[in-house]
PDB file of C-alpha atoms in Angstrom:
ATOM      1  CA  UNK A 226    -141.627  40.158 -54.947  1.00  0.00           C
ATOM      2  CA  UNK A 227    -139.943  38.856 -58.083  1.00  0.00           C
ATOM      3  CA  UNK A 228    -140.688  42.029 -60.026  1.00  0.00           C
ATOM      4  CA  UNK A 229    -139.112  44.275 -57.406  1.00  0.00           C
ATOM      5  CA  UNK A 230    -136.002  42.091 -57.297  1.00  0.00           C
ATOM      6  CA  UNK A 231    -135.545  42.333 -61.072  1.00  0.00           C
ATOM      7  CA  UNK A 232    -135.925  46.092 -61.140  1.00  0.00           C
ATOM      8  CA  UNK A 233    -133.329  46.462 -58.393  1.00  0.00           C
ATOM      9  CA  UNK A 234    -130.886  44.319 -60.304  1.00  0.00           C
ATOM     10  CA  UNK A 235    -131.315  46.310 -63.485  1.00  0.00           C
ATOM     11  CA  UNK A 236    -130.795  49.626 -61.725  1.00  0.00           C
ATOM     12  CA  UNK A 237    -127.605  48.427 -60.078  1.00  0.00           C
ATOM     13  CA  UNK A 238    -126.308  47.186 -63.399  1.00  0.00           C
ATOM     14  CA  UNK A 239    -127.007  50.479 -65.109  1.00  0.00           C
ATOM     15  CA  UNK A 240    -125.390  52.370 -62.260  1.00  0.00           C
ATOM     16  CA  UNK A 241    -122.257  50.258 -62.470  1.00  0.00           C
ATOM     17  CA  UNK A 242    -122.126  50.785 -66.221  1.00  0.00           C
ATOM     18  CA  UNK A 243    -122.399  54.538 -65.770  1.00  0.00           C
ATOM     19  CA  UNK A 244    -119.668  54.486 -63.164  1.00  0.00           C
ATOM     20  CA  UNK A 245    -117.432  52.523 -65.460  1.00  0.00           C
ATOM     21  CA  UNK A 246    -118.182  54.912 -68.299  1.00  0.00           C
ATOM     22  CA  UNK A 247    -117.430  57.916 -66.081  1.00  0.00           C
ATOM     23  CA  UNK A 248    -114.196  56.523 -64.724  1.00  0.00           C
ATOM     24  CA  UNK A 249    -112.753  55.360 -68.039  1.00  0.00           C
ATOM     25  CA  UNK A 250    -112.097  58.806 -69.487  1.00  0.00           C
ATOM     26  CA  UNK A 251    -110.572  60.003 -66.200  1.00  0.00           C
ATOM     27  CA  UNK A 252    -108.183  57.074 -66.056  1.00  0.00           C
ATOM     28  CA  UNK A 253    -107.283  57.507 -69.706  1.00  0.00           C
ATOM     29  CA  UNK A 254    -106.684  61.265 -69.451  1.00  0.00           C
ATOM     30  CA  UNK A 255    -104.112  61.080 -66.650  1.00  0.00           C
ATOM     31  CA  UNK A 256    -101.235  59.681 -68.773  1.00  0.00           C
ATOM     32  CA  UNK A 257    -102.092  62.107 -71.578  1.00  0.00           C
ATOM     33  CA  UNK A 258    -101.867  65.116 -69.269  1.00  0.00           C
ATOM     34  CA  UNK A 259     -98.612  63.852 -67.817  1.00  0.00           C
ATOM     35  CA  UNK A 260     -97.203  63.369 -71.318  1.00  0.00           C
ATOM     36  CA  UNK A 261     -98.150  66.920 -72.343  1.00  0.00           C
ATOM     37  CA  UNK A 262     -96.651  68.407 -69.196  1.00  0.00           C
ATOM     38  CA  UNK A 263     -93.463  66.410 -69.662  1.00  0.00           C
ATOM     39  CA  UNK A 264     -93.216  67.488 -73.293  1.00  0.00           C
ATOM     40  CA  UNK A 265     -93.618  71.160 -72.357  1.00  0.00           C
ATOM     41  CA  UNK A 266     -90.945  70.891 -69.674  1.00  0.00           C
ATOM     42  CA  UNK A 267     -88.580  69.191 -72.095  1.00  0.00           C
ATOM     43  CA  UNK A 268     -89.172  71.851 -74.765  1.00  0.00           C
ATOM     44  CA  UNK A 269     -88.588  74.664 -72.257  1.00  0.00           C
ATOM     45  CA  UNK A 270     -85.376  72.983 -71.107  1.00  0.00           C
ATOM     46  CA  UNK A 271     -84.135  72.664 -74.682  1.00  0.00           C
ATOM     47  CA  UNK A 272     -84.882  76.329 -75.421  1.00  0.00           C
ATOM     48  CA  UNK A 273     -83.057  77.409 -72.286  1.00  0.00           C
ATOM     49  CA  UNK A 274     -80.062  75.302 -73.309  1.00  0.00           C
ATOM     50  CA  UNK A 275     -80.065  76.939 -76.751  1.00  0.00           C
ATOM     51  CA  UNK A 276     -80.232  80.395 -75.150  1.00  0.00           C
ATOM     52  CA  UNK A 277     -77.294  79.617 -72.838  1.00  0.00           C
ATOM     53  CA  UNK A 278     -75.222  78.347 -75.775  1.00  0.00           C
ATOM     54  CA  UNK A 279     -76.141  81.510 -77.689  1.00  0.00           C
ATOM     55  CA  UNK A 280     -74.806  83.646 -74.827  1.00  0.00           C
ATOM     56  CA  UNK A 281     -71.544  81.687 -74.783  1.00  0.00           C
ATOM     57  CA  UNK A 282     -71.163  82.177 -78.538  1.00  0.00           C
ATOM     58  CA  UNK A 283     -71.753  85.919 -78.199  1.00  0.00           C
ATOM     59  CA  UNK A 284     -69.030  86.219 -75.591  1.00  0.00           C
ATOM     60  CA  UNK A 285     -66.684  84.271 -77.871  1.00  0.00           C
ATOM     61  CA  UNK A 286     -67.624  86.504 -80.803  1.00  0.00           C
ATOM     62  CA  UNK A 287     -66.843  89.588 -78.725  1.00  0.00           C
ATOM     63  CA  UNK A 288     -63.383  88.185 -78.001  1.00  0.00           C
ATOM     64  CA  UNK A 289     -62.628  87.340 -81.652  1.00  0.00           C
ATOM     65  CA  UNK A 290     -63.975  90.620 -83.017  1.00  0.00           C
ATOM     66  CA  UNK A 291     -61.997  92.636 -80.463  1.00  0.00           C
ATOM     67  CA  UNK A 292     -58.904  90.658 -81.425  1.00  0.00           C
ATOM     68  CA  UNK A 293     -59.538  91.385 -85.101  1.00  0.00           C
ATOM     69  CA  UNK A 294     -60.110  95.120 -84.586  1.00  0.00           C
ATOM     70  CA  UNK A 295     -57.183  95.602 -82.200  1.00  0.00           C
ATOM     71  CA  UNK A 296     -54.862  93.426 -84.282  1.00  0.00           C
ATOM     72  CA  UNK A 297     -55.547  95.347 -87.463  1.00  0.00           C
ATOM     73  CA  UNK A 298     -55.574  98.709 -85.699  1.00  0.00           C
ATOM     74  CA  UNK A 299     -52.125  98.143 -84.222  1.00  0.00           C
ATOM     75  CA  UNK A 300     -50.600  96.682 -87.379  1.00  0.00           C
ATOM     76  CA  UNK A 301     -47.581  98.685 -88.424  1.00  0.00           C
ATOM     77  CA  UNK A 302     -43.926  98.193 -89.154  1.00  0.00           C
ATOM     78  CA  UNK A 303     -40.958 100.401 -89.983  1.00  0.00           C
ATOM     79  CA  UNK A 304     -37.974  98.933 -91.750  1.00  0.00           C
ATOM     80  CA  UNK A 305     -34.684  99.346 -89.898  1.00  0.00           C
ATOM     81  CA  UNK A 306     -32.891 100.925 -92.836  1.00  0.00           C
ATOM     82  CA  UNK A 307     -33.882 104.490 -93.654  1.00  0.00           C
ATOM     83  CA  UNK A 308     -32.200 107.754 -94.487  1.00  0.00           C
ATOM     84  CA  UNK A 309     -32.842 111.309 -93.569  1.00  0.00           C
ATOM     85  CA  UNK A 310     -35.258 111.741 -96.454  1.00  0.00           C
ATOM     86  CA  UNK A 311     -36.718 108.260 -96.948  1.00  0.00           C
ATOM     87  CA  UNK A 312     -38.313 105.970 -94.417  1.00  0.00           C
ATOM     88  CA  UNK A 313     -40.058 102.740 -95.292  1.00  0.00           C
ATOM     89  CA  UNK A 314     -43.122 102.250 -93.116  1.00  0.00           C
ATOM     90  CA  UNK A 315     -46.336 100.245 -93.452  1.00  0.00           C
ATOM     91  CA  UNK A 316     -49.515 100.815 -91.426  1.00  0.00           C
ATOM     92  CA  UNK A 317     -53.121  99.761 -91.594  1.00  0.00           C
ATOM     93  CA  UNK A 318     -54.236 103.335 -92.337  1.00  0.00           C
ATOM     94  CA  UNK A 319     -52.178 103.312 -95.529  1.00  0.00           C
ATOM     95  CA  UNK A 320     -54.841 101.097 -97.090  1.00  0.00           C
ATOM     96  CA  UNK A 321     -58.534 102.174 -97.117  1.00  0.00           C
ATOM     97  CA  UNK A 322     -59.619  98.537 -97.006  1.00  0.00           C
ATOM     98  CA  UNK A 323     -57.850  97.951 -93.711  1.00  0.00           C
ATOM     99  CA  UNK A 324     -59.308 101.183 -92.331  1.00  0.00           C
ATOM    100  CA  UNK A 325     -62.780  99.953 -93.273  1.00  0.00           C
ATOM    101  CA  UNK A 326     -61.956  96.671 -91.565  1.00  0.00           C
ATOM    102  CA  UNK A 327     -61.093  98.394 -88.274  1.00  0.00           C
ATOM    103  CA  UNK A 328     -64.238 100.547 -88.351  1.00  0.00           C
ATOM    104  CA  UNK A 329     -66.500  97.621 -89.285  1.00  0.00           C
ATOM    105  CA  UNK A 330     -65.122  95.296 -86.617  1.00  0.00           C
ATOM    106  CA  UNK A 331     -65.423  98.047 -84.010  1.00  0.00           C
ATOM    107  CA  UNK A 332     -69.102  98.417 -84.905  1.00  0.00           C
ATOM    108  CA  UNK A 333     -69.523  94.643 -84.652  1.00  0.00           C
ATOM    109  CA  UNK A 334     -67.982  94.675 -81.178  1.00  0.00           C
ATOM    110  CA  UNK A 335     -70.411  97.394 -80.077  1.00  0.00           C
ATOM    111  CA  UNK A 336     -73.385  95.460 -81.411  1.00  0.00           C
ATOM    112  CA  UNK A 337     -72.346  92.225 -79.734  1.00  0.00           C
ATOM    113  CA  UNK A 338     -71.977  93.974 -76.380  1.00  0.00           C
ATOM    114  CA  UNK A 339     -75.443  95.517 -76.750  1.00  0.00           C
ATOM    115  CA  UNK A 340     -76.944  92.137 -77.711  1.00  0.00           C
ATOM    116  CA  UNK A 341     -75.843  90.461 -74.468  1.00  0.00           C
ATOM    117  CA  UNK A 342     -78.879  91.701 -72.444  1.00  0.00           C
ATOM    118  CA  UNK A 343     -81.257  90.366 -75.101  1.00  0.00           C
ATOM    119  CA  UNK A 344     -79.546  86.999 -74.940  1.00  0.00           C
ATOM    120  CA  UNK A 345     -79.922  86.988 -71.144  1.00  0.00           C
ATOM    121  CA  UNK A 346     -83.630  87.771 -71.525  1.00  0.00           C
ATOM    122  CA  UNK A 347     -83.958  84.738 -73.809  1.00  0.00           C
ATOM    123  CA  UNK A 348     -82.432  82.608 -71.041  1.00  0.00           C
ATOM    124  CA  UNK A 349     -84.777  83.956 -68.371  1.00  0.00           C
ATOM    125  CA  UNK A 350     -87.825  83.773 -70.650  1.00  0.00           C
ATOM    126  CA  UNK A 351     -87.247  80.898 -73.016  1.00  0.00           C
ATOM    127  CA  UNK A 352     -90.680  81.336 -74.642  1.00  0.00           C
ATOM    128  CA  UNK A 353     -90.129  85.012 -75.508  1.00  0.00           C
ATOM    129  CA  UNK A 354     -90.333  85.515 -79.270  1.00  0.00           C
ATOM    130  CA  UNK A 355     -89.594  89.229 -79.736  1.00  0.00           C
ATOM    131  CA  UNK A 356     -86.018  89.246 -78.308  1.00  0.00           C
ATOM    132  CA  UNK A 357     -85.096  86.170 -80.312  1.00  0.00           C
ATOM    133  CA  UNK A 358     -86.590  87.662 -83.477  1.00  0.00           C
ATOM    134  CA  UNK A 359     -84.637  90.893 -83.008  1.00  0.00           C
ATOM    135  CA  UNK A 360     -81.422  88.941 -82.478  1.00  0.00           C
ATOM    136  CA  UNK A 361     -81.805  86.877 -85.640  1.00  0.00           C
ATOM    137  CA  UNK A 362     -82.536  89.995 -87.722  1.00  0.00           C
ATOM    138  CA  UNK A 363     -79.555  91.995 -86.449  1.00  0.00           C
ATOM    139  CA  UNK A 364     -77.243  88.964 -86.417  1.00  0.00           C
ATOM    140  CA  UNK A 365     -77.993  88.423 -90.093  1.00  0.00           C
ATOM    141  CA  UNK A 366     -77.219  92.069 -90.864  1.00  0.00           C
ATOM    142  CA  UNK A 367     -73.964  92.070 -88.942  1.00  0.00           C
ATOM    143  CA  UNK A 368     -72.760  88.774 -90.351  1.00  0.00           C
ATOM    144  CA  UNK A 369     -73.003  90.483 -93.744  1.00  0.00           C
ATOM    145  CA  UNK A 370     -70.926  93.435 -92.529  1.00  0.00           C
ATOM    146  CA  UNK A 371     -68.326  91.153 -90.955  1.00  0.00           C
ATOM    147  CA  UNK A 372     -68.078  89.018 -94.089  1.00  0.00           C
ATOM    148  CA  UNK A 373     -67.602  92.091 -96.279  1.00  0.00           C
ATOM    149  CA  UNK A 374     -64.809  93.438 -94.085  1.00  0.00           C
ATOM    150  CA  UNK A 375     -63.075  90.080 -93.781  1.00  0.00           C
ATOM    151  CA  UNK A 376     -63.389  89.246 -97.481  1.00  0.00           C
ATOM    152  CA  UNK A 377     -62.073  92.593 -98.710  1.00  0.00           C
ATOM    153  CA  UNK A 378     -59.142  92.528 -96.297  1.00  0.00           C
ATOM    154  CA  UNK A 379     -58.350  88.930 -97.224  1.00  0.00           C
ATOM    155  CA  UNK A 380     -57.914  90.005-100.844  1.00  0.00           C
ATOM    156  CA  UNK A 381     -55.422  92.723 -99.812  1.00  0.00           C
ATOM    157  CA  UNK A 382     -53.530  90.289 -97.587  1.00  0.00           C
ATOM    158  CA  UNK A 383     -53.315  87.832-100.475  1.00  0.00           C
ATOM    159  CA  UNK A 384     -51.855  90.520-102.740  1.00  0.00           C
ATOM    160  CA  UNK A 385     -49.410  91.529-100.025  1.00  0.00           C
ATOM    161  CA  UNK A 386     -48.152  87.960 -99.783  1.00  0.00           C
ATOM    162  CA  UNK A 387     -48.204  86.986-103.460  1.00  0.00           C
ATOM    163  CA  UNK A 388     -48.492  90.160-105.512  1.00  0.00           C
ATOM    164  CA  UNK A 389     -49.924  90.249-109.028  1.00  0.00           C
ATOM    165  CA  UNK A 390     -47.605  89.971-111.995  1.00  0.00           C
ATOM    166  CA  UNK A 391     -50.271  90.989-114.527  1.00  0.00           C
ATOM    167  CA  UNK A 392     -50.828  94.300-112.712  1.00  0.00           C
ATOM    168  CA  UNK A 393     -47.129  94.679-111.785  1.00  0.00           C
ATOM    169  CA  UNK A 394     -47.987  94.632-108.085  1.00  0.00           C
ATOM    170  CA  UNK A 395     -45.082  93.346-106.089  1.00  0.00           C
ATOM    171  CA  UNK A 396     -45.426  91.317-102.905  1.00  0.00           C
ATOM    172  CA  UNK A 397     -44.047  93.293 -99.963  1.00  0.00           C
ATOM    173  CA  UNK A 398     -44.500  90.770 -97.149  1.00  0.00           C
ATOM    174  CA  UNK A 399     -40.878  89.705 -97.610  1.00  0.00           C
ATOM    175  CA  UNK A 400     -39.877  93.124 -96.303  1.00  0.00           C
ATOM    176  CA  UNK A 401     -42.798  93.832 -93.935  1.00  0.00           C
ATOM    177  CA  UNK A 402     -43.152  90.396 -92.393  1.00  0.00           C
ATOM    178  CA  UNK A 403     -44.498  91.473 -89.008  1.00  0.00           C
ATOM    179  CA  UNK A 404     -47.058  93.761 -90.593  1.00  0.00           C
ATOM    180  CA  UNK A 405     -48.354  91.010 -92.876  1.00  0.00           C
ATOM    181  CA  UNK A 406     -48.456  88.496 -90.053  1.00  0.00           C
ATOM    182  CA  UNK A 407     -50.501  90.818 -87.852  1.00  0.00           C
ATOM    183  CA  UNK A 408     -52.975  91.694 -90.584  1.00  0.00           C
ATOM    184  CA  UNK A 409     -53.350  88.042 -91.557  1.00  0.00           C
ATOM    185  CA  UNK A 410     -54.149  87.118 -87.951  1.00  0.00           C
ATOM    186  CA  UNK A 411     -56.763  89.883 -87.794  1.00  0.00           C
ATOM    187  CA  UNK A 412     -58.444  88.606 -90.955  1.00  0.00           C
ATOM    188  CA  UNK A 413     -58.512  85.046 -89.589  1.00  0.00           C
ATOM    189  CA  UNK A 414     -60.115  86.306 -86.362  1.00  0.00           C
ATOM    190  CA  UNK A 415     -62.747  88.109 -88.436  1.00  0.00           C
ATOM    191  CA  UNK A 416     -63.613  84.931 -90.327  1.00  0.00           C
ATOM    192  CA  UNK A 417     -63.913  83.085 -87.013  1.00  0.00           C
ATOM    193  CA  UNK A 418     -66.396  85.776 -85.973  1.00  0.00           C
ATOM    194  CA  UNK A 419     -68.346  85.140 -89.181  1.00  0.00           C
ATOM    195  CA  UNK A 420     -68.608  81.430 -88.349  1.00  0.00           C
ATOM    196  CA  UNK A 421     -69.810  82.236 -84.822  1.00  0.00           C
ATOM    197  CA  UNK A 422     -72.417  84.627 -86.245  1.00  0.00           C
ATOM    198  CA  UNK A 423     -73.706  81.894 -88.549  1.00  0.00           C
ATOM    199  CA  UNK A 424     -74.034  79.519 -85.590  1.00  0.00           C
ATOM    200  CA  UNK A 425     -75.973  82.148 -83.636  1.00  0.00           C
ATOM    201  CA  UNK A 426     -78.350  82.719 -86.549  1.00  0.00           C
ATOM    202  CA  UNK A 427     -78.883  78.967 -86.824  1.00  0.00           C
ATOM    203  CA  UNK A 428     -79.616  78.656 -83.106  1.00  0.00           C
ATOM    204  CA  UNK A 429     -82.094  81.533 -83.231  1.00  0.00           C
ATOM    205  CA  UNK A 430     -83.856  79.920 -86.196  1.00  0.00           C
ATOM    206  CA  UNK A 431     -84.130  76.620 -84.312  1.00  0.00           C
ATOM    207  CA  UNK A 432     -85.477  78.384 -81.214  1.00  0.00           C
ATOM    208  CA  UNK A 433     -88.094  80.263 -83.238  1.00  0.00           C
ATOM    209  CA  UNK A 434     -89.100  77.083 -85.073  1.00  0.00           C
ATOM    210  CA  UNK A 435     -89.820  75.338 -81.770  1.00  0.00           C
ATOM    211  CA  UNK A 436     -92.416  77.994 -80.989  1.00  0.00           C
TER     212      UNK A 436
END
């Protein structure tokens, strides 16, 4: 009788040990799974927030680039005093740099409009890599184009305001004040577009890094 009682006790002890060993990993894995799920949800939420902010920036960039293109394209002024043979007039198409500015900013506007659907796709599918990669590539290319147009036009605007004594270039903004004011505003709007482009590139880089 004593032998059977001992064997029963040992078997129960081993069974309880096995149960404890089997339950321990299950109890320990529950918080880990919850932590992973919570981390994934938080990352997806952050990516969606970045995508929404990117869309807002694109809409703002469309507004500033349209303002720059329209402002420069409508820049023109005719002085009130003129004769039958002479008329003093200034227009954006008198300077090739300003013409390049209008064409470049018009192209930028077209690109930004076409990029809106890709930005919306990034909001709907925050884990999508291909749309975000395409956006960062084309944004980088167009920020270069916008910077070139804005920088070249800024140099002309500076000469229009200040002239250059070494080259005997006279400042004509004293006579064509409205023309210079309009072109200066267009150049400022273009530089604002450049800053927005840089922010969009930065956001795309952060979103891709989180993948």
